[in-house]
């Protein structure tokens, strides 16, 4: 399965399982920085002291190191902080508008996978000419033809018609087509100097923003797994697969209108993902 397979099952806004936070019914919100009139009772003072003590304990626990490991073996696998900023500058070169020239190490492989996930999960994949540019820019020469054929089959004329796009992947007049992939983190499950397997956890936006749209923009979560090969002077894609989730509980944000959604997609560009 490749990127693009799951668009018909995108999750919508709202729904069940939402969480609500109820603030204390005081004269002034505790987050507003104001002072509340009246005398502070001893019970309130004890409560405040208790909260402070708990906060101090929580901070101390969170800052504890990993010195209490029961194993003496060194684990070279990435930890949860593997995608934290490292100070390395993002790559400067591009191929077909896609970042290229990634470092020949684990971090470079993760950055390449994140950027390639963005490209393969973009609206350009619905345009035959742009799709060919994207695949040719990132695919390993040994699998270029196979990947190209697979993606052409996925993004068929019938799929475009069902979504409401033209045969060239364009949105109908008065609508804005949205297909954007936003990596939330990466994890290299295997790595050596010649090959790497990287999982990219992503949030995706998909749909048609327009007053008459029957396919409104929705948000979904999925994980892309990429097998990469070091070819020439960069990481190249051998294979991609995709699965649903992990998916967080949706929040209580109000749904934006079609006009606002169209505007924000046009005004806000994407990022080059490098650590």
PDB file of C-alpha atoms in Angstrom, residues 24-246:
ATOM      1  CA  UNK A  24     -12.876  26.451  38.612  1.00  0.00           C
ATOM      2  CA  UNK A  25     -15.818  28.833  38.898  1.00  0.00           C
ATOM      3  CA  UNK A  26     -13.878  31.709  40.496  1.00  0.00           C
ATOM      4  CA  UNK A  27     -14.267  35.453  40.071  1.00  0.00           C
ATOM      5  CA  UNK A  28     -11.017  35.578  38.071  1.00  0.00           C
ATOM      6  CA  UNK A  29      -9.572  32.778  35.989  1.00  0.00           C
ATOM      7  CA  UNK A  30      -6.427  31.319  37.589  1.00  0.00           C
ATOM      8  CA  UNK A  31      -4.746  31.687  34.179  1.00  0.00           C
ATOM      9  CA  UNK A  32      -5.643  35.357  33.695  1.00  0.00           C
ATOM     10  CA  UNK A  33      -3.060  36.793  36.062  1.00  0.00           C
ATOM     11  CA  UNK A  34      -5.633  38.673  38.148  1.00  0.00           C
ATOM     12  CA  UNK A  35      -6.152  38.763  41.899  1.00  0.00           C
ATOM     13  CA  UNK A  36      -9.280  37.598  43.604  1.00  0.00           C
ATOM     14  CA  UNK A  37     -10.749  39.710  46.375  1.00  0.00           C
ATOM     15  CA  UNK A  38     -11.379  38.478  49.880  1.00  0.00           C
ATOM     16  CA  UNK A  39      -9.309  36.804  52.560  1.00  0.00           C
ATOM     17  CA  UNK A  40      -7.416  33.581  51.804  1.00  0.00           C
ATOM     18  CA  UNK A  41      -8.541  30.816  54.120  1.00  0.00           C
ATOM     19  CA  UNK A  42      -6.159  28.344  55.758  1.00  0.00           C
ATOM     20  CA  UNK A  43      -7.720  25.547  53.714  1.00  0.00           C
ATOM     21  CA  UNK A  44      -6.903  27.397  50.488  1.00  0.00           C
ATOM     22  CA  UNK A  45      -3.351  27.987  51.698  1.00  0.00           C
ATOM     23  CA  UNK A  46      -2.872  24.293  52.434  1.00  0.00           C
ATOM     24  CA  UNK A  47      -4.230  23.422  48.985  1.00  0.00           C
ATOM     25  CA  UNK A  48      -1.819  25.822  47.259  1.00  0.00           C
ATOM     26  CA  UNK A  49       1.156  24.488  49.229  1.00  0.00           C
ATOM     27  CA  UNK A  50       0.157  20.929  48.358  1.00  0.00           C
ATOM     28  CA  UNK A  51      -0.055  21.755  44.649  1.00  0.00           C
ATOM     29  CA  UNK A  52       3.394  23.408  44.735  1.00  0.00           C
ATOM     30  CA  UNK A  53       4.911  20.371  46.436  1.00  0.00           C
ATOM     31  CA  UNK A  54       3.369  18.067  43.854  1.00  0.00           C
ATOM     32  CA  UNK A  55       4.684  20.217  41.012  1.00  0.00           C
ATOM     33  CA  UNK A  56       8.214  20.184  42.444  1.00  0.00           C
ATOM     34  CA  UNK A  57       8.068  16.413  42.806  1.00  0.00           C
ATOM     35  CA  UNK A  58       6.766  15.992  39.260  1.00  0.00           C
ATOM     36  CA  UNK A  59       9.521  18.187  37.816  1.00  0.00           C
ATOM     37  CA  UNK A  60      12.194  16.314  39.749  1.00  0.00           C
ATOM     38  CA  UNK A  61      10.840  12.985  38.506  1.00  0.00           C
ATOM     39  CA  UNK A  62      10.703  14.204  34.888  1.00  0.00           C
ATOM     40  CA  UNK A  63      14.308  15.410  35.044  1.00  0.00           C
ATOM     41  CA  UNK A  64      15.676  12.133  36.375  1.00  0.00           C
ATOM     42  CA  UNK A  65      18.271  10.587  34.125  1.00  0.00           C
ATOM     43  CA  UNK A  66      18.409   7.021  32.890  1.00  0.00           C
ATOM     44  CA  UNK A  67      21.089   5.979  35.394  1.00  0.00           C
ATOM     45  CA  UNK A  68      18.874   3.389  37.048  1.00  0.00           C
ATOM     46  CA  UNK A  69      18.867   1.053  34.040  1.00  0.00           C
ATOM     47  CA  UNK A  70      19.038  -2.560  35.132  1.00  0.00           C
ATOM     48  CA  UNK A  71      20.918  -3.621  31.999  1.00  0.00           C
ATOM     49  CA  UNK A  72      24.595  -3.000  31.348  1.00  0.00           C
ATOM     50  CA  UNK A  73      24.151  -3.358  27.584  1.00  0.00           C
ATOM     51  CA  UNK A  74      24.337  -0.251  25.421  1.00  0.00           C
ATOM     52  CA  UNK A  75      21.291   0.221  23.226  1.00  0.00           C
ATOM     53  CA  UNK A  76      21.984   2.006  19.929  1.00  0.00           C
ATOM     54  CA  UNK A  77      18.296   2.216  19.009  1.00  0.00           C
ATOM     55  CA  UNK A  78      16.712   5.709  18.886  1.00  0.00           C
ATOM     56  CA  UNK A  79      15.019   7.017  22.017  1.00  0.00           C
ATOM     57  CA  UNK A  80      11.825   9.074  22.207  1.00  0.00           C
ATOM     58  CA  UNK A  81      13.849  12.278  21.818  1.00  0.00           C
ATOM     59  CA  UNK A  82      15.381  11.107  18.534  1.00  0.00           C
ATOM     60  CA  UNK A  83      13.532  13.770  16.557  1.00  0.00           C
ATOM     61  CA  UNK A  84      14.416  16.674  18.842  1.00  0.00           C
ATOM     62  CA  UNK A  85      16.270  19.589  17.177  1.00  0.00           C
ATOM     63  CA  UNK A  86      19.996  18.930  16.984  1.00  0.00           C
ATOM     64  CA  UNK A  87      21.236  22.252  15.644  1.00  0.00           C
ATOM     65  CA  UNK A  88      22.080  20.789  12.253  1.00  0.00           C
ATOM     66  CA  UNK A  89      21.179  23.092   9.374  1.00  0.00           C
ATOM     67  CA  UNK A  90      18.550  21.863   6.905  1.00  0.00           C
ATOM     68  CA  UNK A  91      19.774  20.775   3.485  1.00  0.00           C
ATOM     69  CA  UNK A  92      20.257  23.569   0.947  1.00  0.00           C
ATOM     70  CA  UNK A  93      19.809  21.780  -2.381  1.00  0.00           C
ATOM     71  CA  UNK A  94      16.615  20.622  -4.068  1.00  0.00           C
ATOM     72  CA  UNK A  95      15.642  18.227  -6.849  1.00  0.00           C
ATOM     73  CA  UNK A  96      12.300  18.915  -8.564  1.00  0.00           C
ATOM     74  CA  UNK A  97      11.461  21.221  -5.666  1.00  0.00           C
ATOM     75  CA  UNK A  98      12.107  18.491  -3.074  1.00  0.00           C
ATOM     76  CA  UNK A  99      14.937  18.830  -0.508  1.00  0.00           C
ATOM     77  CA  UNK A 100      17.962  16.681  -1.360  1.00  0.00           C
ATOM     78  CA  UNK A 101      21.565  16.113  -0.337  1.00  0.00           C
ATOM     79  CA  UNK A 102      20.888  14.563   3.061  1.00  0.00           C
ATOM     80  CA  UNK A 103      23.660  13.493   5.426  1.00  0.00           C
ATOM     81  CA  UNK A 104      25.044   9.971   5.089  1.00  0.00           C
ATOM     82  CA  UNK A 105      24.016   8.956   8.620  1.00  0.00           C
ATOM     83  CA  UNK A 106      20.960   7.939  10.665  1.00  0.00           C
ATOM     84  CA  UNK A 107      19.800  11.529  11.116  1.00  0.00           C
ATOM     85  CA  UNK A 108      20.089  12.160   7.379  1.00  0.00           C
ATOM     86  CA  UNK A 109      17.999   9.081   6.618  1.00  0.00           C
ATOM     87  CA  UNK A 110      15.255  10.222   9.017  1.00  0.00           C
ATOM     88  CA  UNK A 111      15.226  13.724   7.535  1.00  0.00           C
ATOM     89  CA  UNK A 112      15.068  12.308   4.015  1.00  0.00           C
ATOM     90  CA  UNK A 113      12.138  10.065   4.939  1.00  0.00           C
ATOM     91  CA  UNK A 114      10.226  12.985   6.489  1.00  0.00           C
ATOM     92  CA  UNK A 115      10.708  15.182   3.418  1.00  0.00           C
ATOM     93  CA  UNK A 116       9.863  12.360   1.036  1.00  0.00           C
ATOM     94  CA  UNK A 117       6.673  11.633   3.008  1.00  0.00           C
ATOM     95  CA  UNK A 118       5.659  15.264   2.519  1.00  0.00           C
ATOM     96  CA  UNK A 119       6.283  15.056  -1.236  1.00  0.00           C
ATOM     97  CA  UNK A 120       4.488  11.730  -1.673  1.00  0.00           C
ATOM     98  CA  UNK A 121       1.588  13.000   0.437  1.00  0.00           C
ATOM     99  CA  UNK A 122       1.141  16.282  -1.441  1.00  0.00           C
ATOM    100  CA  UNK A 123      -1.474  17.502  -3.908  1.00  0.00           C
ATOM    101  CA  UNK A 124       1.166  17.204  -6.636  1.00  0.00           C
ATOM    102  CA  UNK A 125       0.717  13.435  -6.627  1.00  0.00           C
ATOM    103  CA  UNK A 126      -2.740  13.904  -8.191  1.00  0.00           C
ATOM    104  CA  UNK A 127      -1.236  15.586 -11.271  1.00  0.00           C
ATOM    105  CA  UNK A 128       0.297  13.003 -13.651  1.00  0.00           C
ATOM    106  CA  UNK A 129       3.158  15.256 -14.774  1.00  0.00           C
ATOM    107  CA  UNK A 130       4.031  16.468 -11.278  1.00  0.00           C
ATOM    108  CA  UNK A 131       3.721  12.927  -9.865  1.00  0.00           C
ATOM    109  CA  UNK A 132       6.322  11.677 -12.333  1.00  0.00           C
ATOM    110  CA  UNK A 133       8.693  14.498 -11.330  1.00  0.00           C
ATOM    111  CA  UNK A 134       8.317  13.666  -7.639  1.00  0.00           C
ATOM    112  CA  UNK A 135       8.858   9.924  -8.039  1.00  0.00           C
ATOM    113  CA  UNK A 136      11.826  10.356 -10.372  1.00  0.00           C
ATOM    114  CA  UNK A 137      13.463  12.775  -7.919  1.00  0.00           C
ATOM    115  CA  UNK A 138      13.318  10.499  -4.881  1.00  0.00           C
ATOM    116  CA  UNK A 139      13.130   6.892  -6.124  1.00  0.00           C
ATOM    117  CA  UNK A 140      16.132   4.603  -6.237  1.00  0.00           C
ATOM    118  CA  UNK A 141      17.046   3.808  -9.876  1.00  0.00           C
ATOM    119  CA  UNK A 142      16.556   0.099  -9.222  1.00  0.00           C
ATOM    120  CA  UNK A 143      12.888   0.564  -8.282  1.00  0.00           C
ATOM    121  CA  UNK A 144      11.934   3.711 -10.232  1.00  0.00           C
ATOM    122  CA  UNK A 145       9.798   1.953 -12.854  1.00  0.00           C
ATOM    123  CA  UNK A 146       8.016  -0.223 -10.293  1.00  0.00           C
ATOM    124  CA  UNK A 147       7.238   2.708  -8.006  1.00  0.00           C
ATOM    125  CA  UNK A 148       6.090   4.859 -10.911  1.00  0.00           C
ATOM    126  CA  UNK A 149       3.713   2.181 -12.164  1.00  0.00           C
ATOM    127  CA  UNK A 150       2.360   1.625  -8.664  1.00  0.00           C
ATOM    128  CA  UNK A 151       1.645   5.283  -8.007  1.00  0.00           C
ATOM    129  CA  UNK A 152       0.085   5.766 -11.459  1.00  0.00           C
ATOM    130  CA  UNK A 153      -2.284   2.896 -10.657  1.00  0.00           C
ATOM    131  CA  UNK A 154      -3.126   4.346  -7.234  1.00  0.00           C
ATOM    132  CA  UNK A 155      -3.921   7.803  -8.589  1.00  0.00           C
ATOM    133  CA  UNK A 156      -6.165   6.600 -11.392  1.00  0.00           C
ATOM    134  CA  UNK A 157      -8.556   8.730 -13.429  1.00  0.00           C
ATOM    135  CA  UNK A 158     -11.437   7.042 -11.631  1.00  0.00           C
ATOM    136  CA  UNK A 159     -10.044   8.088  -8.227  1.00  0.00           C
ATOM    137  CA  UNK A 160      -9.668  11.700  -9.355  1.00  0.00           C
ATOM    138  CA  UNK A 161     -13.238  11.701 -10.665  1.00  0.00           C
ATOM    139  CA  UNK A 162     -14.626  10.324  -7.394  1.00  0.00           C
ATOM    140  CA  UNK A 163     -12.812  13.022  -5.426  1.00  0.00           C
ATOM    141  CA  UNK A 164     -14.129  15.720  -7.738  1.00  0.00           C
ATOM    142  CA  UNK A 165     -10.879  16.624  -9.516  1.00  0.00           C
ATOM    143  CA  UNK A 166     -10.154  17.008 -13.219  1.00  0.00           C
ATOM    144  CA  UNK A 167      -8.005  14.442 -15.038  1.00  0.00           C
ATOM    145  CA  UNK A 168      -5.032  16.757 -14.411  1.00  0.00           C
ATOM    146  CA  UNK A 169      -5.669  16.771 -10.659  1.00  0.00           C
ATOM    147  CA  UNK A 170      -7.120  20.299 -10.547  1.00  0.00           C
ATOM    148  CA  UNK A 171      -9.974  21.362  -8.280  1.00  0.00           C
ATOM    149  CA  UNK A 172     -13.277  22.536  -9.775  1.00  0.00           C
ATOM    150  CA  UNK A 173     -13.877  26.277 -10.075  1.00  0.00           C
ATOM    151  CA  UNK A 174     -14.625  27.888  -6.723  1.00  0.00           C
ATOM    152  CA  UNK A 175     -12.892  25.147  -4.716  1.00  0.00           C
ATOM    153  CA  UNK A 176      -9.385  24.562  -3.328  1.00  0.00           C
ATOM    154  CA  UNK A 177      -7.944  21.067  -3.273  1.00  0.00           C
ATOM    155  CA  UNK A 178      -6.089  20.264  -0.050  1.00  0.00           C
ATOM    156  CA  UNK A 179      -3.721  17.319   0.355  1.00  0.00           C
ATOM    157  CA  UNK A 180      -0.932  18.012   2.816  1.00  0.00           C
ATOM    158  CA  UNK A 181       1.203  15.712   4.972  1.00  0.00           C
ATOM    159  CA  UNK A 182       2.672  16.994   8.251  1.00  0.00           C
ATOM    160  CA  UNK A 183       5.298  14.744   9.871  1.00  0.00           C
ATOM    161  CA  UNK A 184       5.059  14.640  13.666  1.00  0.00           C
ATOM    162  CA  UNK A 185       8.130  12.461  14.221  1.00  0.00           C
ATOM    163  CA  UNK A 186      10.468   9.877  12.747  1.00  0.00           C
ATOM    164  CA  UNK A 187      12.006   6.604  13.923  1.00  0.00           C
ATOM    165  CA  UNK A 188      14.740   4.606  12.203  1.00  0.00           C
ATOM    166  CA  UNK A 189      13.940   0.960  12.907  1.00  0.00           C
ATOM    167  CA  UNK A 190      17.081  -0.233  11.103  1.00  0.00           C
ATOM    168  CA  UNK A 191      20.161   1.505   9.770  1.00  0.00           C
ATOM    169  CA  UNK A 192      23.549   0.900   8.183  1.00  0.00           C
ATOM    170  CA  UNK A 193      25.674   2.933   5.812  1.00  0.00           C
ATOM    171  CA  UNK A 194      23.930   1.499   2.749  1.00  0.00           C
ATOM    172  CA  UNK A 195      20.289   1.181   3.783  1.00  0.00           C
ATOM    173  CA  UNK A 196      17.722   2.332   6.323  1.00  0.00           C
ATOM    174  CA  UNK A 197      14.113   1.693   7.286  1.00  0.00           C
ATOM    175  CA  UNK A 198      12.379   4.754   8.715  1.00  0.00           C
ATOM    176  CA  UNK A 199       8.874   5.194  10.098  1.00  0.00           C
ATOM    177  CA  UNK A 200       7.297   8.660   9.796  1.00  0.00           C
ATOM    178  CA  UNK A 201       4.307   9.446  11.993  1.00  0.00           C
ATOM    179  CA  UNK A 202       2.133  11.983  10.151  1.00  0.00           C
ATOM    180  CA  UNK A 203      -0.952  14.125  10.358  1.00  0.00           C
ATOM    181  CA  UNK A 204      -2.695  14.620   7.029  1.00  0.00           C
ATOM    182  CA  UNK A 205      -5.192  17.123   5.608  1.00  0.00           C
ATOM    183  CA  UNK A 206      -7.354  16.074   2.692  1.00  0.00           C
ATOM    184  CA  UNK A 207     -10.424  17.330   0.882  1.00  0.00           C
ATOM    185  CA  UNK A 208     -11.992  20.096  -1.181  1.00  0.00           C
ATOM    186  CA  UNK A 209     -12.503  23.475   0.478  1.00  0.00           C
ATOM    187  CA  UNK A 210     -15.497  25.192  -1.097  1.00  0.00           C
ATOM    188  CA  UNK A 211     -19.047  26.220  -0.323  1.00  0.00           C
ATOM    189  CA  UNK A 212     -20.508  23.493  -2.542  1.00  0.00           C
ATOM    190  CA  UNK A 213     -17.977  20.799  -1.654  1.00  0.00           C
ATOM    191  CA  UNK A 214     -19.319  17.391  -0.671  1.00  0.00           C
ATOM    192  CA  UNK A 215     -15.797  16.287   0.321  1.00  0.00           C
ATOM    193  CA  UNK A 216     -14.739  18.830   2.990  1.00  0.00           C
ATOM    194  CA  UNK A 217     -11.207  19.006   4.347  1.00  0.00           C
ATOM    195  CA  UNK A 218     -10.660  16.448   7.108  1.00  0.00           C
ATOM    196  CA  UNK A 219      -7.725  15.462   9.280  1.00  0.00           C
ATOM    197  CA  UNK A 220      -6.280  11.974   9.670  1.00  0.00           C
ATOM    198  CA  UNK A 221      -3.270  10.295  11.306  1.00  0.00           C
ATOM    199  CA  UNK A 222      -1.092   7.612   9.727  1.00  0.00           C
ATOM    200  CA  UNK A 223       2.416   6.155   9.743  1.00  0.00           C
ATOM    201  CA  UNK A 224       4.498   5.821   6.592  1.00  0.00           C
ATOM    202  CA  UNK A 225       7.317   3.250   6.506  1.00  0.00           C
ATOM    203  CA  UNK A 226      10.082   3.895   3.993  1.00  0.00           C
ATOM    204  CA  UNK A 227      12.899   1.623   2.945  1.00  0.00           C
ATOM    205  CA  UNK A 228      15.793   3.783   1.770  1.00  0.00           C
ATOM    206  CA  UNK A 229      18.982   3.029  -0.115  1.00  0.00           C
ATOM    207  CA  UNK A 230      22.138   5.165  -0.248  1.00  0.00           C
ATOM    208  CA  UNK A 231      22.595   5.721  -3.967  1.00  0.00           C
ATOM    209  CA  UNK A 232      25.230   8.063  -5.378  1.00  0.00           C
ATOM    210  CA  UNK A 233      25.194  10.974  -2.960  1.00  0.00           C
ATOM    211  CA  UNK A 234      21.763  10.770  -1.341  1.00  0.00           C
ATOM    212  CA  UNK A 235      19.105   8.568   0.247  1.00  0.00           C
ATOM    213  CA  UNK A 236      16.636   7.137  -2.280  1.00  0.00           C
ATOM    214  CA  UNK A 237      13.292   5.382  -1.832  1.00  0.00           C
ATOM    215  CA  UNK A 238      13.100   1.649  -2.434  1.00  0.00           C
ATOM    216  CA  UNK A 239       9.617   1.032  -1.044  1.00  0.00           C
ATOM    217  CA  UNK A 240       6.850   2.779   0.890  1.00  0.00           C
ATOM    218  CA  UNK A 241       3.945   1.399   2.897  1.00  0.00           C
ATOM    219  CA  UNK A 242       1.332   3.075   5.065  1.00  0.00           C
ATOM    220  CA  UNK A 243      -0.882   2.183   8.020  1.00  0.00           C
ATOM    221  CA  UNK A 244      -3.496   4.078   9.984  1.00  0.00           C
ATOM    222  CA  UNK A 245      -2.617   5.813  13.295  1.00  0.00           C
ATOM    223  CA  UNK A 246      -1.573   6.199  16.026  1.00  0.00           C
TER     224      UNK A 246
END
